[in-house]
mmCIF file of C-alpha atoms in Angstrom:
data_model
loop_
_atom_site.group_PDB
_atom_site.id
_atom_site.type_symbol
_atom_site.label_atom_id
_atom_site.label_comp_id
_atom_site.label_asym_id
_atom_site.label_seq_id
_atom_site.Cartn_x
_atom_site.Cartn_y
_atom_site.Cartn_z
ATOM 1 C CA MET T 1 63.654 55.382 99.702
ATOM 2 C CA HIS T 2 61.328 57.562 98.984
ATOM 3 C CA ALA T 3 43.933 66.718 99.698
ATOM 4 C CA HIS T 4 46.288 69.388 98.530
ATOM 5 C CA GLN T 5 47.367 71.675 101.322
ATOM 6 C CA ARG T 6 47.826 75.409 101.374
ATOM 7 C CA THR T 7 51.520 76.104 100.916
ATOM 8 C CA HIS T 8 53.642 77.550 103.695
ATOM 9 C CA ASP T 9 56.002 80.461 103.109
ATOM 10 C CA ALA T 10 59.533 79.521 104.123
ATOM 11 C CA ARG T 11 60.298 83.106 105.071
ATOM 12 C CA THR T 12 58.222 82.665 108.230
ATOM 13 C CA HIS T 13 59.932 79.397 109.151
ATOM 14 C CA PRO T 14 63.185 79.622 111.153
ATOM 15 C CA TYR T 15 64.431 76.189 110.076
ATOM 16 C CA LEU T 16 63.924 76.275 106.329
ATOM 17 C CA TRP T 17 66.843 76.231 103.960
ATOM 18 C CA LEU T 18 65.389 75.046 100.675
ATOM 19 C CA ARG T 19 66.243 77.572 98.026
ATOM 20 C CA HIS T 20 64.898 79.082 94.864
ATOM 21 C CA PRO T 21 65.825 77.566 91.507
ATOM 22 C CA VAL T 22 68.990 79.060 90.077
ATOM 23 C CA THR T 23 70.895 78.842 86.840
ATOM 24 C CA LEU T 24 74.672 78.502 86.795
ATOM 25 C CA VAL T 25 76.425 80.557 84.133
ATOM 26 C CA GLY T 26 80.040 79.987 83.151
ATOM 27 C CA GLY T 27 82.603 78.448 85.458
ATOM 28 C CA ALA T 28 80.450 75.456 86.412
ATOM 29 C CA THR T 29 82.976 73.044 84.979
ATOM 30 C CA ALA T 30 85.804 74.722 86.852
ATOM 31 C CA LEU T 31 83.770 74.663 90.069
ATOM 32 C CA VAL T 32 83.161 70.920 89.834
ATOM 33 C CA ALA T 33 86.834 70.294 89.108
ATOM 34 C CA ALA T 34 87.901 72.406 92.065
ATOM 35 C CA LEU T 35 85.557 70.634 94.444
ATOM 36 C CA LEU T 36 86.788 67.221 93.392
ATOM 37 C CA ALA T 37 90.392 68.359 93.593
ATOM 38 C CA THR T 38 89.923 68.948 97.327
ATOM 39 C CA GLY T 39 88.288 65.567 97.770
ATOM 40 C CA CYS T 40 90.004 62.198 98.000
ATOM 41 C CA ASP T 41 93.501 62.077 99.371
ATOM 42 C CA SER T 42 95.631 59.483 97.660
ATOM 43 C CA ALA T 43 96.997 56.477 99.462
ATOM 44 C CA PRO T 44 100.432 56.867 101.120
ATOM 45 C CA ASP T 45 102.108 55.436 97.997
ATOM 46 C CA GLY T 46 100.276 57.901 95.753
ATOM 47 C CA THR T 47 97.849 55.328 94.334
ATOM 48 C CA THR T 48 94.047 55.373 94.464
ATOM 49 C CA GLY T 49 93.407 51.659 94.037
ATOM 50 C CA VAL T 50 90.405 49.714 95.300
ATOM 51 C CA ALA T 51 90.763 48.476 98.860
ATOM 52 C CA ASP T 52 90.174 44.894 99.925
ATOM 53 C CA ASP T 53 86.719 45.018 101.529
ATOM 54 C CA SER T 54 87.759 42.682 104.343
ATOM 55 C CA ALA T 55 90.320 45.303 105.390
ATOM 56 C CA PHE T 56 87.882 48.241 105.392
ATOM 57 C CA SER T 57 88.142 50.054 108.685
ATOM 58 C CA THR T 58 87.307 53.765 108.738
ATOM 59 C CA VAL T 59 86.711 56.667 106.351
ATOM 60 C CA ARG T 60 85.995 60.222 107.435
ATOM 61 C CA PHE T 61 84.534 63.011 105.294
ATOM 62 C CA GLU T 62 85.037 66.570 106.535
ATOM 63 C CA LEU T 63 82.961 69.266 104.893
ATOM 64 C CA GLY T 64 82.231 72.942 105.461
ATOM 65 C CA PRO T 65 79.213 74.872 104.147
ATOM 66 C CA ARG T 66 81.259 75.998 101.110
ATOM 67 C CA GLY T 67 82.547 72.566 100.194
ATOM 68 C CA GLY T 68 86.236 71.766 100.328
ATOM 69 C CA VAL T 69 85.680 68.077 101.076
ATOM 70 C CA GLN T 70 88.547 66.299 102.846
ATOM 71 C CA VAL T 71 88.723 62.505 103.024
ATOM 72 C CA SER T 72 90.843 60.764 105.655
ATOM 73 C CA GLY T 73 91.033 57.513 107.567
ATOM 74 C CA ALA T 74 92.693 54.125 107.284
ATOM 75 C CA SER T 75 90.513 53.107 104.305
ATOM 76 C CA ARG T 76 90.564 56.330 102.324
ATOM 77 C CA ASP T 77 91.871 54.431 99.298
ATOM 78 C CA ALA T 78 88.447 52.736 99.132
ATOM 79 C CA VAL T 79 86.857 56.098 98.193
ATOM 80 C CA ALA T 80 86.507 57.400 94.638
ATOM 81 C CA PRO T 81 84.957 60.703 93.438
ATOM 82 C CA ALA T 82 81.573 60.257 91.756
ATOM 83 C CA GLY T 83 81.035 63.789 90.442
ATOM 84 C CA ALA T 84 79.628 67.129 91.535
ATOM 85 C CA HIS T 85 76.451 68.761 90.248
ATOM 86 C CA PRO T 86 74.614 72.050 90.903
ATOM 87 C CA VAL T 87 71.159 71.503 92.375
ATOM 88 C CA SER T 88 68.196 73.764 92.985
ATOM 89 C CA ALA T 89 64.783 73.818 94.603
ATOM 90 C CA GLY T 90 65.934 71.345 97.230
ATOM 91 C CA ARG T 91 65.999 68.492 94.724
ATOM 92 C CA ALA T 92 68.533 65.685 94.914
ATOM 93 C CA HIS T 93 70.752 64.819 91.966
ATOM 94 C CA ALA T 94 70.331 61.247 90.719
ATOM 95 C CA PHE T 95 73.887 59.934 90.976
ATOM 96 C CA ASP T 96 74.626 56.463 89.652
ATOM 97 C CA ARG T 97 75.443 53.888 92.319
ATOM 98 C CA PRO T 98 77.053 50.677 91.040
ATOM 99 C CA ASP T 99 76.077 47.435 92.751
ATOM 100 C CA GLY T 100 78.141 46.692 95.820
ATOM 101 C CA ARG T 101 79.131 50.328 96.396
ATOM 102 C CA LEU T 102 78.034 52.829 99.003
ATOM 103 C CA LEU T 103 77.184 56.316 97.685
ATOM 104 C CA VAL T 104 77.910 59.358 99.862
ATOM 105 C CA VAL T 105 76.307 62.642 98.715
ATOM 106 C CA LEU T 106 77.385 65.888 100.417
ATOM 107 C CA ARG T 107 75.305 69.017 99.827
ATOM 108 C CA HIS T 108 76.957 72.430 100.262
ATOM 109 C CA TRP T 109 77.098 75.966 98.911
ATOM 110 C CA SER T 110 79.145 77.172 95.995
ATOM 111 C CA GLY T 111 80.534 80.557 95.085
ATOM 112 C CA PRO T 112 80.612 83.799 97.082
ATOM 113 C CA GLY T 113 76.973 83.432 98.138
ATOM 114 C CA ALA T 114 77.945 80.589 100.456
ATOM 115 C CA GLU T 115 79.393 82.794 103.168
ATOM 116 C CA ARG T 116 76.464 85.181 103.067
ATOM 117 C CA ALA T 117 73.918 82.400 103.268
ATOM 118 C CA SER T 118 75.556 80.568 106.172
ATOM 119 C CA ARG T 119 76.909 83.500 108.195
ATOM 120 C CA GLY T 120 75.872 83.185 111.818
ATOM 121 C CA ARG T 121 73.752 80.432 113.314
ATOM 122 C CA VAL T 122 70.330 81.777 112.337
ATOM 123 C CA PRO T 123 69.033 79.898 109.268
ATOM 124 C CA ARG T 124 67.778 82.127 106.467
ATOM 125 C CA LEU T 125 66.911 81.959 102.803
ATOM 126 C CA PRO T 126 70.001 82.334 100.604
ATOM 127 C CA PRO T 127 70.480 85.157 98.086
ATOM 128 C CA LEU T 128 68.906 84.487 94.724
ATOM 129 C CA ASP T 129 72.309 84.269 93.016
ATOM 130 C CA ALA T 130 73.476 81.416 95.250
ATOM 131 C CA ALA T 131 73.650 77.844 94.022
ATOM 132 C CA ALA T 132 73.972 74.638 95.990
ATOM 133 C CA VAL T 133 76.172 71.757 94.868
ATOM 134 C CA GLU T 134 76.021 68.043 95.589
ATOM 135 C CA THR T 135 79.411 66.334 95.622
ATOM 136 C CA ALA T 136 79.367 62.535 95.640
ATOM 137 C CA PHE T 137 81.779 59.723 96.452
ATOM 138 C CA LEU T 138 81.624 55.957 96.002
ATOM 139 C CA VAL T 139 82.896 53.814 98.875
ATOM 140 C CA ASP T 140 84.043 50.326 97.962
ATOM 141 C CA THR T 141 82.735 48.197 100.811
ATOM 142 C CA ALA T 142 80.296 45.385 100.133
ATOM 143 C CA ASN T 143 79.900 44.776 103.860
ATOM 144 C CA TRP T 144 78.093 46.805 106.480
ATOM 145 C CA VAL T 145 79.435 50.085 107.816
ATOM 146 C CA ARG T 146 78.105 52.339 110.527
ATOM 147 C CA ALA T 147 77.536 55.999 109.675
ATOM 148 C CA ASP T 148 78.209 58.639 112.332
ATOM 149 C CA LEU T 149 77.466 62.338 111.952
ATOM 150 C CA ASP T 150 79.597 64.667 114.082
ATOM 151 C CA GLY T 151 80.321 61.769 116.415
ATOM 152 C CA HIS T 152 76.727 60.550 116.753
ATOM 153 C CA PRO T 153 75.482 57.266 115.222
ATOM 154 C CA LEU T 154 72.976 57.502 112.377
ATOM 155 C CA GLN T 155 72.402 54.075 110.849
ATOM 156 C CA TRP T 156 74.024 50.965 109.412
ATOM 157 C CA LEU T 157 74.537 51.087 105.650
ATOM 158 C CA ARG T 158 75.225 48.550 102.943
ATOM 159 C CA ARG T 159 74.924 49.068 99.178
ATOM 160 C CA ASP T 160 72.970 52.196 99.946
ATOM 161 C CA THR T 161 73.011 55.991 99.628
ATOM 162 C CA ILE T 162 73.505 58.479 102.442
ATOM 163 C CA ARG T 163 72.964 62.211 101.962
ATOM 164 C CA ILE T 164 74.301 64.971 104.237
ATOM 165 C CA ASP T 165 73.234 68.640 103.983
ATOM 166 C CA THR T 166 75.634 71.329 105.247
ATOM 167 C CA THR T 167 74.011 74.362 103.619
ATOM 168 C CA ASN T 168 72.677 75.731 106.895
ATOM 169 C CA VAL T 169 75.704 75.536 109.157
ATOM 170 C CA ALA T 170 77.620 78.613 110.261
ATOM 171 C CA THR T 171 80.651 79.883 108.411
ATOM 172 C CA GLY T 172 83.746 78.165 109.769
ATOM 173 C CA ASP T 173 81.843 75.155 111.076
ATOM 174 C CA THR T 174 82.665 71.728 109.705
ATOM 175 C CA THR T 175 80.533 68.617 109.449
ATOM 176 C CA HIS T 176 82.061 65.164 109.866
ATOM 177 C CA LEU T 177 80.611 61.982 108.400
ATOM 178 C CA THR T 178 82.439 58.840 109.534
ATOM 179 C CA LEU T 179 81.947 55.375 108.065
ATOM 180 C CA SER T 180 83.328 52.564 110.210
ATOM 181 C CA ALA T 181 83.248 48.807 109.768
ATOM 182 C CA PRO T 182 82.099 46.502 112.591
ATOM 183 C CA HIS T 183 84.789 44.617 114.446
ATOM 184 C CA GLY T 184 84.269 41.500 116.529
ATOM 185 C CA GLY T 185 80.986 40.663 118.243
ATOM 186 C CA ARG T 186 80.390 43.924 120.038
ATOM 187 C CA ASP T 187 76.923 45.280 120.750
ATOM 188 C CA GLY T 188 75.320 47.022 117.804
ATOM 189 C CA GLN T 189 76.447 44.499 115.223
ATOM 190 C CA PRO T 190 74.624 45.354 111.970
ATOM 191 C CA THR T 191 71.432 43.643 110.911
ATOM 192 C CA PRO T 192 69.483 44.228 107.697
ATOM 193 C CA PRO T 193 66.749 46.852 108.033
ATOM 194 C CA ALA T 194 63.157 45.770 107.819
ATOM 195 C CA GLY T 195 61.823 45.334 104.292
ATOM 196 C CA ASN T 196 60.024 48.224 102.647
ATOM 197 C CA ARG T 197 57.977 46.365 100.054
ATOM 198 C CA PRO T 198 55.097 48.909 99.833
ATOM 199 C CA CYS T 199 57.609 51.446 98.479
ATOM 200 C CA GLU T 200 59.109 49.206 95.813
ATOM 201 C CA GLY T 201 58.275 50.178 92.261
ATOM 202 C CA LEU T 202 57.014 53.667 93.080
ATOM 203 C CA ASP T 203 57.567 56.327 90.419
ATOM 204 C CA ASP T 204 60.453 58.518 91.586
ATOM 205 C CA TRP T 205 59.228 61.370 89.382
ATOM 206 C CA ALA T 206 55.562 61.491 90.393
ATOM 207 C CA THR T 207 54.220 63.483 93.330
ATOM 208 C CA ARG T 208 52.340 61.421 95.883
ATOM 209 C CA ASP T 209 50.580 61.617 99.223
ATOM 210 C CA ALA T 210 52.428 60.993 102.479
ATOM 211 C CA VAL T 211 51.268 61.045 106.080
ATOM 212 C CA LEU T 212 53.363 63.280 108.334
ATOM 213 C CA PRO T 213 54.860 60.955 110.967
ATOM 214 C CA GLU T 214 54.903 61.513 114.693
ATOM 215 C CA VAL T 215 58.290 63.012 115.549
ATOM 216 C CA GLU T 216 59.314 64.069 119.026
ATOM 217 C CA ALA T 217 62.357 66.210 119.743
ATOM 218 C CA GLY T 218 64.901 63.922 121.386
ATOM 219 C CA ALA T 219 63.684 60.756 119.629
ATOM 220 C CA PRO T 220 66.305 58.199 118.515
ATOM 221 C CA VAL T 221 67.442 58.541 114.904
ATOM 222 C CA ALA T 222 66.682 54.888 114.104
ATOM 223 C CA ASP T 223 63.056 55.190 115.272
ATOM 224 C CA VAL T 224 62.358 58.313 113.226
ATOM 225 C CA LEU T 225 64.120 56.888 110.174
ATOM 226 C CA ALA T 226 61.839 53.839 110.298
ATOM 227 C CA ARG T 227 58.759 56.114 110.352
ATOM 228 C CA LEU T 228 60.002 58.090 107.354
ATOM 229 C CA ARG T 229 60.796 54.915 105.422
ATOM 230 C CA LYS T 230 57.273 53.697 106.096
ATOM 231 C CA GLN T 231 56.005 56.775 104.220
ATOM 232 C CA CYS T 232 58.445 56.052 101.356
ATOM 233 C CA LEU T 233 60.280 59.320 101.978
ATOM 234 C CA ASP T 234 63.872 59.713 100.877
ATOM 235 C CA VAL T 235 65.984 61.104 103.718
ATOM 236 C CA ARG T 236 69.043 63.269 104.114
ATOM 237 C CA TYR T 237 70.669 64.341 107.359
ATOM 238 C CA ALA T 238 71.766 67.688 108.762
ATOM 239 C CA SER T 239 73.605 68.417 112.005
ATOM 240 C CA LEU T 240 72.796 71.657 113.834
ATOM 241 C CA PRO T 241 72.821 73.025 117.373
ATOM 242 C CA GLY T 242 69.436 72.420 118.969
ATOM 243 C CA SER T 243 67.475 71.979 122.161
ATOM 244 C CA ALA T 244 67.339 68.180 121.948
ATOM 245 C CA ARG T 245 69.979 65.928 123.467
ATOM 246 C CA PRO T 246 73.002 65.716 121.114
ATOM 247 C CA GLY T 247 72.751 62.770 118.759
ATOM 248 C CA THR T 248 68.945 62.674 118.820
ATOM 249 C CA VAL T 249 66.415 64.074 116.366
ATOM 250 C CA GLU T 250 65.689 67.776 116.668
ATOM 251 C CA ARG T 251 62.988 67.786 113.978
ATOM 252 C CA VAL T 252 62.195 66.560 110.470
ATOM 253 C CA LEU T 253 61.569 68.874 107.511
ATOM 254 C CA VAL T 254 59.219 67.485 104.857
ATOM 255 C CA PRO T 255 59.130 69.388 101.524
ATOM 256 C CA LEU T 256 55.727 69.928 99.982
ATOM 257 C CA ALA T 257 55.136 69.501 96.268
ATOM 258 C CA GLY T 258 54.304 72.490 94.105
ATOM 259 C CA ARG T 259 56.613 75.164 95.566
ATOM 260 C CA ALA T 260 60.366 75.175 96.050
ATOM 261 C CA ASP T 261 60.165 77.180 99.295
ATOM 262 C CA ALA T 262 57.365 75.213 100.980
ATOM 263 C CA LEU T 263 57.874 72.543 103.611
ATOM 264 C CA VAL T 264 56.577 71.584 107.009
ATOM 265 C CA ALA T 265 58.423 70.728 110.209
ATOM 266 C CA VAL T 266 57.502 68.026 112.686
ATOM 267 C CA PRO T 267 57.405 68.764 115.529
ATOM 268 C CA PRO T 268 56.309 72.343 114.724
ATOM 269 C CA VAL T 269 58.906 75.042 115.323
ATOM 270 C CA GLY T 270 58.353 76.967 118.535
ATOM 271 C CA GLY T 271 55.242 74.965 119.336
ATOM 272 C CA VAL T 272 53.235 76.761 116.620
ATOM 273 C CA GLU T 273 51.099 74.222 114.780
ATOM 274 C CA LEU T 274 50.294 74.871 111.153
ATOM 275 C CA PRO T 275 46.623 74.308 110.280
ATOM 276 C CA GLY T 276 46.194 71.008 108.470
ATOM 277 C CA ARG T 277 49.891 70.199 108.689
ATOM 278 C CA THR T 278 50.470 68.360 111.930
ATOM 279 C CA ALA T 279 51.560 64.789 112.550
ATOM 280 C CA GLY T 280 49.003 62.410 111.065
ATOM 281 C CA SER T 281 47.837 64.772 108.328
ATOM 282 C CA THR T 282 48.312 63.949 104.648
ATOM 283 C CA VAL T 283 50.470 66.165 102.442
ATOM 284 C CA LEU T 284 51.541 66.030 98.807
ATOM 285 C CA VAL T 285 55.287 65.416 98.450
ATOM 286 C CA ASP T 286 57.775 65.431 95.594
ATOM 287 C CA PRO T 287 60.045 62.346 95.865
ATOM 288 C CA ARG T 288 62.862 64.254 94.126
ATOM 289 C CA ARG T 289 63.090 66.506 97.195
ATOM 290 C CA PRO T 290 64.263 64.485 100.218
ATOM 291 C CA ALA T 291 62.996 65.047 103.727
ATOM 292 C CA THR T 292 65.687 66.346 106.077
ATOM 293 C CA MET T 293 66.281 64.821 109.488
ATOM 294 C CA VAL T 294 67.942 67.444 111.701
ATOM 295 C CA VAL T 295 70.178 65.794 114.299
ATOM 296 C CA ALA T 296 71.108 67.887 117.337
ATOM 297 C CA ARG T 297 74.819 68.496 117.834
#
């Protein structure tokens, strides 16, 4: 899912964590191998076979800002590594997702710059020598699962992609993404999301106009996600301490096309409205750079 405006300098924005383009030199292959080595735990018998979908129960991904992904849960044998790739300028890597699989993409820091960039709870631009990495996993469940972030429900997923960004959490903090299958006829049983036909067939490489949606701090995740989907914006999630009630939306960050360090927040940070960039205004977006929904912890 996925008039030119004057760009906004991220250095003045307390919630921005998109970073400058970087080039990895040497050791990239070793880095990817190391990240994947800390990923999927094997089944109790040492195998990593495909689980019967009808038996899928729960999978939990635990991730810090510097990677080190741990996979646990009753259905961890349904998870397979799908690769790790350096990314820059806030862009998302285009991982392959086979039919019938769920793709989980976890964004984090790599190398020694990770600790410097995430130290403390005040978001800041990373050092120029830092590089972010996206590590992906395929989950073998053809049925619906519910995604929870740090214990708070996000959305129901099926044959879909979910992206989580941990590059702005404090050193030592961990982020938990849990995928759980529905059981019985309890409330909240999954239903297919509304169709998004106007977004079908759009060029994923071409910049396009989008209308900034109305977003209120404390709004339900499902409501805000529907508004973002209506604008054909790809979405990733981040979990941070905030002023909103835990489990609700703190704000949404929409990257602007043309500059790697330019994006706009709705609602505006600190009540300061940016001229021409408030809810309802039209901005130029790059579909390769997902919008980030910040969920309050």
